[in-house]
Amino acid sequence: MFLLFINTVLTINLVLFQHAHSDYYICDSEPYREGSRHCIACHEHPSHFELINTGDGNLFIKSPINNSVFDVAKYKRDLIMVHENGGDNQLYQIRYVNPIHAVIVNSYGKCVTFVPSTNTYELVGCMSNAYQLYKVVSDVGHDRHDFIPAIHDSYPQHNEDLINDSIV
Protein backbone atom coordinates (compact mmCIF):
# COMPACT_ATOMS: atom_id res chain seq x y z
CA MET A 1 0.00 0.00 0.00
CA PHE A 2 2.75 2.47 0.96
CA LEU A 3 4.74 1.75 -2.22
CA LEU A 4 1.66 2.26 -4.35
CA PHE A 5 1.15 5.70 -2.80
CA ILE A 6 4.78 6.71 -3.44
CA ASN A 7 4.60 5.56 -7.05
CA THR A 8 1.42 7.58 -7.58
CA VAL A 9 2.96 10.70 -6.09
CA LEU A 10 6.13 10.39 -8.15
CA THR A 11 4.34 9.90 -11.47
CA ILE A 12 1.49 12.39 -11.19
CA ASN A 13 3.13 14.91 -13.56
CA LEU A 14 4.04 12.37 -16.24
CA VAL A 15 2.17 12.88 -19.48
CA LEU A 16 1.96 11.56 -23.01
CA PHE A 17 1.54 13.79 -26.05
CA GLN A 18 -0.94 12.03 -28.34
CA HIS A 19 -1.70 13.34 -31.82
CA ALA A 20 -5.26 14.56 -32.17
CA HIS A 21 -7.54 11.69 -33.24
CA SER A 22 -4.81 9.09 -33.75
CA ASP A 23 -2.86 6.54 -31.75
CA TYR A 24 0.54 8.15 -32.44
CA TYR A 25 2.56 9.84 -29.70
CA ILE A 26 5.67 12.02 -29.47
CA CYS A 27 8.49 9.65 -28.51
CA ASP A 28 12.15 9.92 -27.61
CA SER A 29 13.91 7.97 -30.39
CA GLU A 30 16.56 6.49 -28.06
CA PRO A 31 15.67 7.22 -24.42
CA TYR A 32 18.63 5.32 -22.94
CA ARG A 33 21.28 6.93 -25.16
CA GLU A 34 23.28 9.96 -24.05
CA GLY A 35 23.54 13.02 -26.27
CA SER A 36 21.25 14.65 -28.77
CA ARG A 37 18.56 12.61 -30.50
CA HIS A 38 15.39 13.27 -32.49
CA CYS A 39 11.84 12.96 -31.30
CA ILE A 40 9.83 10.57 -33.46
CA ALA A 41 6.21 9.48 -33.80
CA CYS A 42 5.33 6.07 -32.37
CA HIS A 43 2.24 4.16 -31.32
CA GLU A 44 3.85 1.40 -29.27
CA HIS A 45 5.75 2.12 -26.06
CA PRO A 46 5.16 5.89 -26.02
CA SER A 47 7.54 8.14 -24.08
CA HIS A 48 6.36 9.76 -20.88
CA PHE A 49 7.39 13.33 -20.18
CA GLU A 50 7.46 15.42 -17.04
CA LEU A 51 6.25 19.02 -17.28
CA ILE A 52 8.47 21.27 -15.17
CA ASN A 53 6.76 24.61 -14.56
CA THR A 54 9.26 27.49 -14.48
CA GLY A 55 6.76 29.80 -12.76
CA ASP A 56 6.51 32.28 -15.64
CA GLY A 57 4.08 30.37 -17.86
CA ASN A 58 6.82 28.30 -19.49
CA LEU A 59 7.70 24.64 -19.11
CA PHE A 60 10.63 22.32 -19.54
CA ILE A 61 9.36 19.10 -21.13
CA LYS A 62 11.64 16.51 -19.57
CA SER A 63 12.29 12.78 -19.92
CA PRO A 64 12.14 11.03 -16.53
CA ILE A 65 14.49 8.33 -17.86
CA ASN A 66 17.54 10.46 -18.66
CA ASN A 67 16.57 14.03 -17.60
CA SER A 68 16.92 15.35 -21.16
CA VAL A 69 14.47 18.00 -22.37
CA PHE A 70 12.80 19.15 -25.58
CA ASP A 71 15.16 21.41 -27.51
CA VAL A 72 15.61 22.75 -31.02
CA ALA A 73 18.42 21.57 -33.29
CA LYS A 74 21.00 24.10 -34.42
CA TYR A 75 18.94 25.17 -37.43
CA LYS A 76 16.00 25.99 -35.12
CA ARG A 77 13.76 23.46 -36.84
CA ASP A 78 14.14 19.83 -35.64
CA LEU A 79 12.67 18.84 -32.27
CA ILE A 80 15.35 16.97 -30.33
CA MET A 81 16.08 15.77 -26.80
CA VAL A 82 19.25 17.00 -25.03
CA HIS A 83 20.46 17.63 -21.48
CA GLU A 84 18.86 20.62 -19.81
CA ASN A 85 20.91 23.83 -19.99
CA GLY A 86 18.15 26.29 -19.06
CA GLY A 87 18.30 28.15 -22.37
CA ASP A 88 15.33 29.88 -23.98
CA ASN A 89 15.38 27.27 -26.75
CA GLN A 90 14.31 24.68 -24.16
CA LEU A 91 11.25 26.58 -22.92
CA TYR A 92 7.79 25.60 -24.14
CA GLN A 93 4.15 26.37 -23.50
CA ILE A 94 1.14 24.11 -23.81
CA ARG A 95 -1.65 26.22 -25.30
CA TYR A 96 -5.16 24.82 -25.40
CA VAL A 97 -7.16 25.72 -28.50
CA ASN A 98 -10.28 23.96 -27.19
CA PRO A 99 -11.06 21.87 -24.09
CA ILE A 100 -9.29 18.78 -25.50
CA HIS A 101 -6.61 19.84 -28.00
CA ALA A 102 -3.44 21.82 -27.42
CA VAL A 103 -0.45 23.04 -29.37
CA ILE A 104 3.13 22.91 -28.06
CA VAL A 105 4.85 26.25 -28.67
CA ASN A 106 8.53 27.05 -28.10
CA SER A 107 9.88 30.36 -26.82
CA TYR A 108 10.42 31.57 -30.41
CA GLY A 109 6.69 31.18 -31.17
CA LYS A 110 7.08 28.05 -33.30
CA CYS A 111 4.74 25.06 -32.96
CA VAL A 112 5.79 21.42 -32.67
CA THR A 113 4.59 19.90 -35.95
CA PHE A 114 4.50 16.25 -36.99
CA VAL A 115 6.18 15.58 -40.37
CA PRO A 116 4.69 12.32 -41.75
CA SER A 117 7.29 11.90 -44.52
CA THR A 118 10.13 11.61 -41.98
CA ASN A 119 8.16 10.44 -38.92
CA THR A 120 9.80 13.26 -36.95
CA TYR A 121 8.84 16.66 -35.57
CA GLU A 122 9.82 20.16 -36.62
CA LEU A 123 9.20 23.58 -35.15
CA VAL A 124 7.42 25.72 -37.73
CA GLY A 125 5.12 28.70 -37.71
CA CYS A 126 1.86 28.10 -35.85
CA MET A 127 -1.09 27.70 -38.20
CA SER A 128 -4.45 26.01 -38.39
CA ASN A 129 -2.94 22.57 -38.96
CA ALA A 130 -4.03 19.18 -37.63
CA TYR A 131 -0.36 18.12 -37.50
CA GLN A 132 0.15 20.62 -34.64
CA LEU A 133 -2.67 19.39 -32.37
CA TYR A 134 -2.10 17.11 -29.38
CA LYS A 135 -3.96 15.65 -26.44
CA VAL A 136 -1.97 15.89 -23.21
CA VAL A 137 -2.85 12.75 -21.25
CA SER A 138 -1.59 11.21 -18.03
CA ASP A 139 -0.53 7.60 -17.51
CA VAL A 140 -4.09 6.68 -16.66
CA GLY A 141 -5.60 8.39 -19.69
CA HIS A 142 -6.89 11.58 -18.10
CA ASP A 143 -6.50 14.98 -19.71
CA ARG A 144 -3.83 16.83 -17.72
CA HIS A 145 -4.58 20.50 -18.42
CA ASP A 146 -5.25 20.95 -14.69
CA PHE A 147 -1.58 21.60 -13.88
CA ILE A 148 -0.43 23.18 -17.15
CA PRO A 149 -0.22 26.99 -17.25
CA ALA A 150 -3.45 27.91 -19.02
CA ILE A 151 -2.93 29.97 -22.14
CA HIS A 152 -6.05 30.09 -24.27
CA ASP A 153 -6.13 33.41 -26.09
CA SER A 154 -2.67 33.82 -27.60
CA TYR A 155 -2.91 31.24 -30.40
CA PRO A 156 -4.99 31.52 -33.59
CA GLN A 157 -8.16 29.44 -33.44
CA HIS A 158 -7.82 26.16 -35.33
CA ASN A 159 -10.33 25.21 -37.97
CA GLU A 160 -12.71 22.65 -36.41
CA ASP A 161 -12.61 20.56 -39.62
CA LEU A 162 -8.86 20.08 -39.16
CA ILE A 163 -9.33 19.14 -35.53
CA ASN A 164 -11.74 16.39 -36.55
CA ASP A 165 -9.49 15.02 -39.32
CA SER A 166 -7.09 12.20 -38.61
CA ILE A 167 -3.50 13.39 -38.87
CA VAL A 168 -1.93 10.04 -39.63
mmCIF file of N, CA and C in Angstrom, residues 71-80 113 121-124:
data_model
loop_
_atom_site.group_PDB
_atom_site.id
_atom_site.type_symbol
_atom_site.label_atom_id
_atom_site.label_comp_id
_atom_site.label_asym_id
_atom_site.label_seq_id
_atom_site.Cartn_x
_atom_site.Cartn_y
_atom_site.Cartn_z
ATOM 1 N N ASP A 71 14.272 20.343 -27.069
ATOM 2 C CA ASP A 71 15.163 21.407 -27.511
ATOM 3 C C ASP A 71 14.977 21.548 -29.021
ATOM 4 N N VAL A 72 15.661 22.518 -29.586
ATOM 5 C CA VAL A 72 15.615 22.754 -31.024
ATOM 6 C C VAL A 72 17.013 22.533 -31.572
ATOM 7 N N ALA A 73 17.116 21.792 -32.672
ATOM 8 C CA ALA A 73 18.417 21.572 -33.294
ATOM 9 C C ALA A 73 19.005 22.890 -33.763
ATOM 10 N N LYS A 74 20.270 22.869 -34.124
ATOM 11 C CA LYS A 74 21.005 24.102 -34.425
ATOM 12 C C LYS A 74 20.374 24.961 -35.510
ATOM 13 N N TYR A 75 19.583 24.377 -36.381
ATOM 14 C CA TYR A 75 18.945 25.170 -37.432
ATOM 15 C C TYR A 75 17.568 25.668 -37.009
ATOM 16 N N LYS A 76 17.256 25.520 -35.716
ATOM 17 C CA LYS A 76 15.998 25.985 -35.125
ATOM 18 C C LYS A 76 14.776 25.397 -35.824
ATOM 19 N N ARG A 77 14.880 24.107 -36.171
ATOM 20 C CA ARG A 77 13.757 23.458 -36.844
ATOM 21 C C ARG A 77 13.436 22.080 -36.267
ATOM 22 N N ASP A 78 14.393 21.202 -36.101
ATOM 23 C CA ASP A 78 14.142 19.834 -35.642
ATOM 24 C C ASP A 78 13.937 19.780 -34.132
ATOM 25 N N LEU A 79 12.900 19.055 -33.695
ATOM 26 C CA LEU A 79 12.672 18.836 -32.270
ATOM 27 C C LEU A 79 13.572 17.694 -31.823
ATOM 28 N N ILE A 80 14.405 17.960 -30.828
ATOM 29 C CA ILE A 80 15.354 16.973 -30.329
ATOM 30 C C ILE A 80 15.262 16.903 -28.808
ATOM 31 N N THR A 113 5.390 20.371 -34.819
ATOM 32 C CA THR A 113 4.591 19.899 -35.949
ATOM 33 C C THR A 113 5.079 18.527 -36.396
ATOM 34 N N TYR A 121 9.520 15.417 -35.913
ATOM 35 C CA TYR A 121 8.845 16.664 -35.569
ATOM 36 C C TYR A 121 9.738 17.841 -35.891
ATOM 37 N N GLU A 122 9.110 18.915 -36.354
ATOM 38 C CA GLU A 122 9.819 20.163 -36.617
ATOM 39 C C GLU A 122 9.086 21.283 -35.916
ATOM 40 N N LEU A 123 9.798 22.369 -35.694
ATOM 41 C CA LEU A 123 9.201 23.579 -35.151
ATOM 42 C C LEU A 123 9.022 24.547 -36.299
ATOM 43 N N VAL A 124 7.762 24.817 -36.626
ATOM 44 C CA VAL A 124 7.424 25.719 -37.728
ATOM 45 C C VAL A 124 6.386 26.712 -37.234
#
